[in-house]
Amino acid sequence: MSVPIIRTVAALREDVAAWHKAGEVVGVVPTMGALHQGHLSLVRAAKAECDRVIVTIFVNPKQFNSAEDLENYPRTEEEDARKLAPFEVDAVYVPDGAQMYPEGFATTVSVAGLTDVLCGAVRPGHFDGVSTVVTKLFTQTQADRAYFGEKDYQQVQVVTRLARDLDLPITIVPCPTIREEDGLAMSSRNLLLSDRARVWAPELHRAMEEMAAGLLAGGDIAELRAAAIARLERAGFTKVEYLDLRACDDLRLLEKPDVPARLLAAAWLAGVRLIDNIAVG
Ligand code: AMP
């Protein structure tokens, strides 16, 4: 099975124009490659709901706030194509940097408020990079539906807001987080974990589950948070960037899960930054 790889926006537009002319619904799954079952679950959801599916693979330099992180990010295009083959997607759009950000590119899309907290607070410029590339991917693909993972919960909120604010004619579809058997949220960055760190990485999810259960039982958030951080430190995590209870609708900080709430965390293990989030209640 060959995978229809497209590298230019002009070629992509030609295909999409024909599909839309035929009245077909087009779905897009934006990714940075190094595909795993989490990405493939989005492809599966898109295939189930759309007539045509485009997977995009672009390691977006604008959303990295460290040159080293960008350099180290896994790139596995051939393997990705092999993993996508059984899904028979209609296009795999793999633009290069010049296609996405041609000489003189000067525009930034920036969502205020939602991006001040969590990953936005610790990774300056990250969400501007995400918002800019996602807006471009939406206008380049002209897709009707876009599939995003709740693994990146704040990202889904930001993308939903920008599509609404800019009247982009696209529906954002959030999809559940896919986990390894031991609970670790699947992530391309897991490839960067040493064997030893991989053994301890699921402690992030376990500590969050324990904290969520404590919150639901009416426990004190400061005590539960301190216990979770101590547990992570025992597992070898070196830094917990945040471990917050936040409202699902606008990500405001909560003390108790008295409205629909989510526990969100980012923590470093052996030089790798892991993020996760779970519903509380
Ligand atoms: P990335 O390649 O990391 O930029 O991710 C591309 C898309 O896949 C984003 O919408 C992510 O939220 C989603 N994704 C990544 N990991 C998972 C996962 N474990 N479960 C579900 N979706 C995921």
CSV table of C-alpha atoms and ligand atoms in Angstrom, one decimal:
chain,number,residue,atom,x,y,z
A,1,MET,CA,0.0,0.0,0.0
A,2,SER,CA,1.5,3.3,-0.9
A,3,VAL,CA,0.8,6.5,1.0
A,4,PRO,CA,-0.1,9.6,-1.0
A,5,ILE,CA,2.5,12.1,0.3
A,6,ILE,CA,1.9,15.7,-0.8
A,7,ARG,CA,4.6,18.3,-0.1
A,8,THR,CA,3.1,21.6,-1.6
A,9,VAL,CA,0.1,23.6,-0.7
A,10,ALA,CA,-0.7,24.0,-4.4
A,11,ALA,CA,-1.0,20.2,-4.9
A,12,LEU,CA,-3.0,19.8,-1.7
A,13,ARG,CA,-5.5,22.5,-2.7
A,14,GLU,CA,-6.0,20.8,-6.1
A,15,ASP,CA,-7.1,17.6,-4.4
A,16,VAL,CA,-9.2,19.3,-1.7
A,17,ALA,CA,-11.0,21.4,-4.4
A,18,ALA,CA,-12.0,18.3,-6.2
A,19,TRP,CA,-13.3,16.6,-3.0
A,20,HIS,CA,-15.3,19.7,-2.0
A,21,LYS,CA,-16.7,19.9,-5.5
A,22,ALA,CA,-18.0,16.4,-5.1
A,23,GLY,CA,-19.7,17.4,-1.8
A,24,GLU,CA,-17.3,15.4,0.3
A,25,VAL,CA,-16.5,16.2,4.0
A,26,VAL,CA,-12.7,16.6,4.5
A,27,GLY,CA,-11.1,15.9,7.9
A,28,VAL,CA,-7.6,16.8,9.0
A,29,VAL,CA,-5.3,15.3,11.7
A,30,PRO,CA,-2.5,17.7,12.4
A,31,THR,CA,0.6,16.0,13.8
A,32,MET,CA,4.4,16.5,14.3
A,33,GLY,CA,5.0,12.9,13.2
A,34,ALA,CA,6.7,10.1,15.2
A,35,LEU,CA,3.3,8.6,15.1
A,36,HIS,CA,1.9,6.3,17.8
A,37,GLN,CA,-1.4,4.8,18.7
A,38,GLY,CA,-2.6,8.2,20.1
A,39,HIS,CA,-2.2,9.8,16.7
A,40,LEU,CA,-3.7,6.8,15.0
A,41,SER,CA,-6.8,7.0,17.2
A,42,LEU,CA,-7.4,10.5,15.7
A,43,VAL,CA,-7.0,9.1,12.2
A,44,ARG,CA,-9.5,6.4,13.0
A,45,ALA,CA,-12.0,9.0,14.4
A,46,ALA,CA,-11.5,11.1,11.2
A,47,LYS,CA,-12.0,8.1,8.9
A,48,ALA,CA,-15.2,7.2,10.7
A,49,GLU,CA,-16.7,10.7,10.3
A,50,CYS,CA,-15.2,12.1,7.1
A,51,ASP,CA,-15.2,11.2,3.4
A,52,ARG,CA,-11.6,12.3,3.0
A,53,VAL,CA,-8.8,12.4,5.5
A,54,ILE,CA,-5.6,14.4,5.4
A,55,VAL,CA,-2.9,13.7,8.0
A,56,THR,CA,-0.3,16.5,8.3
A,57,ILE,CA,3.2,16.0,9.5
A,58,PHE,CA,5.2,19.1,10.3
A,59,VAL,CA,7.7,19.6,13.1
A,60,ASN,CA,6.8,23.2,13.7
A,61,PRO,CA,9.9,25.2,14.8
A,62,LYS,CA,7.7,28.1,16.0
A,63,GLN,CA,6.2,26.1,18.8
A,64,PHE,CA,9.5,25.0,20.3
A,65,ASN,CA,11.0,27.4,22.8
A,66,SER,CA,14.4,25.6,22.9
A,67,ALA,CA,16.7,24.9,19.9
A,68,GLU,CA,17.9,21.7,21.6
A,69,ASP,CA,14.3,20.5,22.1
A,70,LEU,CA,13.6,21.1,18.4
A,71,GLU,CA,16.8,19.4,17.4
A,72,ASN,CA,16.1,16.3,19.5
A,73,TYR,CA,12.4,15.9,18.5
A,74,PRO,CA,12.0,12.5,16.9
A,75,ARG,CA,11.6,12.5,13.1
A,76,THR,CA,10.5,9.2,11.6
A,77,GLU,CA,8.9,9.9,8.2
A,78,GLU,CA,9.3,6.5,6.6
A,79,GLU,CA,8.0,4.7,9.7
A,80,ASP,CA,5.1,7.1,9.9
A,81,ALA,CA,4.2,6.4,6.3
A,82,ARG,CA,4.3,2.7,7.0
A,83,LYS,CA,2.0,3.1,10.1
A,84,LEU,CA,-0.5,5.2,8.1
A,85,ALA,CA,-0.7,2.8,5.1
A,86,PRO,CA,-3.4,0.5,6.5
A,87,PHE,CA,-5.7,3.5,7.1
A,88,GLU,CA,-5.8,4.4,3.4
A,89,VAL,CA,-5.9,8.1,4.2
A,90,ASP,CA,-6.3,10.4,1.2
A,91,ALA,CA,-3.3,12.6,1.7
A,92,VAL,CA,-0.3,12.9,4.0
A,93,TYR,CA,0.7,16.5,3.8
A,94,VAL,CA,4.4,16.9,4.7
A,95,PRO,CA,5.3,20.6,4.0
A,96,ASP,CA,8.9,21.8,4.5
A,97,GLY,CA,9.8,24.9,6.4
A,98,ALA,CA,9.8,27.1,3.3
A,99,GLN,CA,6.4,25.9,2.3
A,100,MET,CA,5.0,26.8,5.7
A,101,TYR,CA,7.0,29.9,6.5
A,102,PRO,CA,8.2,31.4,3.2
A,103,GLU,CA,10.8,34.2,3.1
A,104,GLY,CA,9.2,37.3,4.7
A,105,PHE,CA,6.6,35.5,6.7
A,106,ALA,CA,5.5,38.0,9.4
A,107,THR,CA,2.2,37.0,10.9
A,108,THR,CA,1.5,35.5,14.3
A,109,VAL,CA,-1.8,34.2,15.6
A,110,SER,CA,-2.1,34.7,19.3
A,111,VAL,CA,-4.9,33.7,21.7
A,112,ALA,CA,-5.0,35.8,24.8
A,113,GLY,CA,-6.0,34.6,28.3
A,114,LEU,CA,-6.1,30.8,27.9
A,115,THR,CA,-2.4,30.8,27.0
A,116,ASP,CA,-1.3,32.7,30.1
A,117,VAL,CA,-1.4,29.6,32.3
A,118,LEU,CA,0.0,26.0,32.4
A,119,CYS,CA,2.2,25.2,29.4
A,120,GLY,CA,1.7,28.8,28.2
A,121,ALA,CA,3.3,30.2,31.4
A,122,VAL,CA,6.3,27.9,31.3
A,123,ARG,CA,6.9,27.8,27.5
A,124,PRO,CA,6.8,31.4,26.3
A,125,GLY,CA,5.7,31.7,22.7
A,126,HIS,CA,4.6,28.0,22.5
A,127,PHE,CA,0.9,28.6,21.9
A,128,ASP,CA,1.6,31.5,19.5
A,129,GLY,CA,3.5,28.9,17.4
A,130,VAL,CA,0.8,26.3,17.7
A,131,SER,CA,-2.0,28.9,16.9
A,132,THR,CA,-0.1,30.2,13.9
A,133,VAL,CA,0.7,26.8,12.4
A,134,VAL,CA,-2.8,25.4,13.1
A,135,THR,CA,-4.4,28.4,11.5
A,136,LYS,CA,-2.2,27.9,8.4
A,137,LEU,CA,-2.9,24.1,8.3
A,138,PHE,CA,-6.7,24.9,8.5
A,139,THR,CA,-6.5,27.4,5.6
A,140,GLN,CA,-4.1,25.3,3.6
A,141,THR,CA,-6.1,22.1,3.9
A,142,GLN,CA,-9.5,23.8,3.9
A,143,ALA,CA,-10.7,20.9,6.0
A,144,ASP,CA,-14.2,20.8,7.4
A,145,ARG,CA,-13.3,18.9,10.6
A,146,ALA,CA,-10.0,18.8,12.6
A,147,TYR,CA,-9.1,16.1,15.1
A,148,PHE,CA,-7.1,16.9,18.3
A,149,GLY,CA,-6.1,14.8,21.3
A,150,GLU,CA,-7.1,15.7,24.8
A,151,LYS,CA,-3.6,14.6,25.8
A,152,ASP,CA,-2.8,18.3,25.0
A,153,TYR,CA,-5.9,19.6,26.8
A,154,GLN,CA,-4.9,23.3,26.8
A,155,GLN,CA,-4.0,23.0,23.1
A,156,VAL,CA,-7.6,21.8,22.3
A,157,GLN,CA,-9.0,24.8,24.2
A,158,VAL,CA,-6.8,27.3,22.4
A,159,VAL,CA,-7.5,25.8,19.0
A,160,THR,CA,-11.2,25.7,19.6
A,161,ARG,CA,-11.1,29.4,20.7
A,162,LEU,CA,-9.1,30.6,17.7
A,163,ALA,CA,-11.4,28.8,15.3
A,164,ARG,CA,-14.4,30.4,16.9
A,165,ASP,CA,-12.8,33.9,17.2
A,166,LEU,CA,-11.6,33.9,13.6
A,167,ASP,CA,-14.9,32.4,12.2
A,168,LEU,CA,-12.9,29.6,10.6
A,169,PRO,CA,-15.3,27.2,8.9
A,170,ILE,CA,-14.1,24.1,10.7
A,171,THR,CA,-15.3,21.9,13.5
A,172,ILE,CA,-12.8,21.0,16.2
A,173,VAL,CA,-13.2,17.4,17.4
A,174,PRO,CA,-11.5,16.6,20.8
A,175,CYS,CA,-10.5,12.9,21.1
A,176,PRO,CA,-9.6,11.0,24.4
A,177,THR,CA,-6.0,10.4,25.5
A,178,ILE,CA,-4.7,7.0,24.5
A,179,ARG,CA,-2.4,5.4,27.1
A,180,GLU,CA,0.1,2.6,27.4
A,181,GLU,CA,-1.0,-0.4,29.5
A,182,ASP,CA,0.8,1.0,32.5
A,183,GLY,CA,-1.1,4.3,32.2
A,184,LEU,CA,1.6,6.4,30.6
A,185,ALA,CA,0.0,8.8,28.1
A,186,MET,CA,1.4,8.0,24.7
A,187,SER,CA,3.6,10.7,23.4
A,188,SER,CA,6.3,11.0,20.7
A,189,ARG,CA,8.6,12.3,23.5
A,190,ASN,CA,8.3,8.9,25.2
A,191,LEU,CA,10.9,7.7,22.6
A,192,LEU,CA,13.4,10.0,24.3
A,193,LEU,CA,13.0,8.2,27.7
A,194,SER,CA,15.8,5.9,28.8
A,195,ASP,CA,14.8,2.3,29.7
A,196,ARG,CA,15.1,3.2,33.4
A,197,ALA,CA,13.1,6.4,33.0
A,198,ARG,CA,10.4,4.6,31.0
A,199,VAL,CA,9.8,2.3,34.1
A,200,TRP,CA,9.1,5.3,36.3
A,201,ALA,CA,7.3,7.5,33.9
A,202,PRO,CA,3.8,6.1,34.6
A,203,GLU,CA,4.1,7.4,38.2
A,204,LEU,CA,2.9,10.8,36.8
A,205,HIS,CA,-0.4,9.3,35.8
A,206,ARG,CA,-0.6,7.3,39.1
A,207,ALA,CA,0.1,10.3,41.2
A,208,MET,CA,-2.5,12.3,39.4
A,209,GLU,CA,-5.1,9.5,39.8
A,210,GLU,CA,-4.4,9.4,43.5
A,211,MET,CA,-4.7,13.2,43.8
A,212,ALA,CA,-8.0,13.2,41.8
A,213,ALA,CA,-9.4,10.5,44.1
A,214,GLY,CA,-8.3,12.5,47.2
A,215,LEU,CA,-10.0,15.6,45.8
A,216,LEU,CA,-13.2,13.7,45.1
A,217,ALA,CA,-13.2,12.4,48.7
A,218,GLY,CA,-13.1,16.1,49.9
A,219,GLY,CA,-9.3,16.2,50.7
A,220,ASP,CA,-7.3,19.4,51.0
A,221,ILE,CA,-5.7,20.3,47.7
A,222,ALA,CA,-2.5,21.7,49.1
A,223,GLU,CA,-1.9,18.4,51.1
A,224,LEU,CA,-2.8,16.2,48.2
A,225,ARG,CA,-0.6,18.2,45.8
A,226,ALA,CA,2.4,18.0,48.2
A,227,ALA,CA,1.9,14.2,48.5
A,228,ALA,CA,1.8,13.9,44.7
A,229,ILE,CA,4.9,15.9,44.3
A,230,ALA,CA,6.7,13.9,46.9
A,231,ARG,CA,5.7,10.7,45.1
A,232,LEU,CA,7.0,12.0,41.8
A,233,GLU,CA,10.3,13.0,43.5
A,234,ARG,CA,10.7,9.5,44.9
A,235,ALA,CA,10.2,8.2,41.3
A,236,GLY,CA,13.1,10.4,40.1
A,237,PHE,CA,11.1,13.3,38.6
A,238,THR,CA,13.3,16.4,39.0
A,239,LYS,CA,10.8,19.2,38.5
A,240,VAL,CA,7.1,19.5,38.6
A,241,GLU,CA,6.3,22.6,36.5
A,242,TYR,CA,2.6,22.5,37.4
A,243,LEU,CA,0.1,20.2,39.0
A,244,ASP,CA,-3.2,22.2,38.9
A,245,LEU,CA,-6.9,21.6,39.3
A,246,ARG,CA,-8.6,23.7,36.7
A,247,ALA,CA,-12.1,24.3,35.3
A,248,CYS,CA,-12.7,22.5,32.0
A,249,ASP,CA,-14.4,25.5,30.4
A,250,ASP,CA,-11.8,28.3,30.8
A,251,LEU,CA,-8.9,26.7,32.7
A,252,ARG,CA,-9.3,28.9,35.8
A,253,LEU,CA,-7.6,27.6,38.9
A,254,LEU,CA,-9.9,25.7,41.3
A,255,GLU,CA,-9.5,24.6,44.9
A,256,LYS,CA,-12.2,21.9,44.7
A,257,PRO,CA,-13.8,20.0,41.8
A,258,ASP,CA,-17.2,21.7,42.3
A,259,VAL,CA,-17.6,22.4,38.6
A,260,PRO,CA,-16.4,20.1,35.7
A,261,ALA,CA,-12.7,20.0,36.5
A,262,ARG,CA,-9.4,18.6,35.1
A,263,LEU,CA,-6.1,17.9,36.8
A,264,LEU,CA,-3.2,18.9,34.6
A,265,ALA,CA,0.5,18.3,35.1
A,266,ALA,CA,3.9,18.9,33.5
A,267,ALA,CA,7.0,17.3,35.0
A,268,TRP,CA,10.5,16.5,34.0
A,269,LEU,CA,12.0,13.0,34.2
A,270,ALA,CA,15.6,12.3,33.2
A,271,GLY,CA,15.7,15.3,30.9
A,272,VAL,CA,12.3,14.7,29.2
A,273,ARG,CA,9.3,16.9,29.8
A,274,LEU,CA,6.1,14.9,30.2
A,275,ILE,CA,2.6,16.3,30.3
A,276,ASP,CA,-0.7,14.6,31.3
A,277,ASN,CA,-4.3,15.5,32.3
A,278,ILE,CA,-7.3,13.7,33.6
A,279,ALA,CA,-10.9,14.5,34.3
A,280,VAL,CA,-11.8,14.8,38.0
A,281,GLY,CA,-15.2,13.4,38.6
B,1,AMP,P1,1.8,15.9,18.3
B,1,AMP,O1,2.4,15.1,17.1
B,1,AMP,O2,2.4,15.6,19.6
B,1,AMP,O3,1.8,17.4,18.0
B,1,AMP,O4,0.3,15.5,18.4
B,1,AMP,C1,-0.6,15.5,17.3
B,1,AMP,C2,-2.0,15.3,17.8
B,1,AMP,O5,-2.1,14.0,18.4
B,1,AMP,C3,-2.4,16.3,18.9
B,1,AMP,O6,-3.8,16.6,18.6
B,1,AMP,C4,-2.2,15.5,20.1
B,1,AMP,O7,-3.1,16.0,21.2
B,1,AMP,C5,-2.6,14.1,19.7
B,1,AMP,N1,-2.1,13.1,20.6
B,1,AMP,C6,-0.8,13.0,21.0
B,1,AMP,N2,-0.7,12.0,21.9
B,1,AMP,C7,-1.9,11.5,22.1
B,1,AMP,C8,-2.5,10.5,22.9
B,1,AMP,N3,-1.7,9.8,23.7
B,1,AMP,N4,-3.8,10.2,22.8
B,1,AMP,C9,-4.6,11.0,22.0
B,1,AMP,N5,-4.1,11.9,21.2
B,1,AMP,C10,-2.8,12.2,21.2
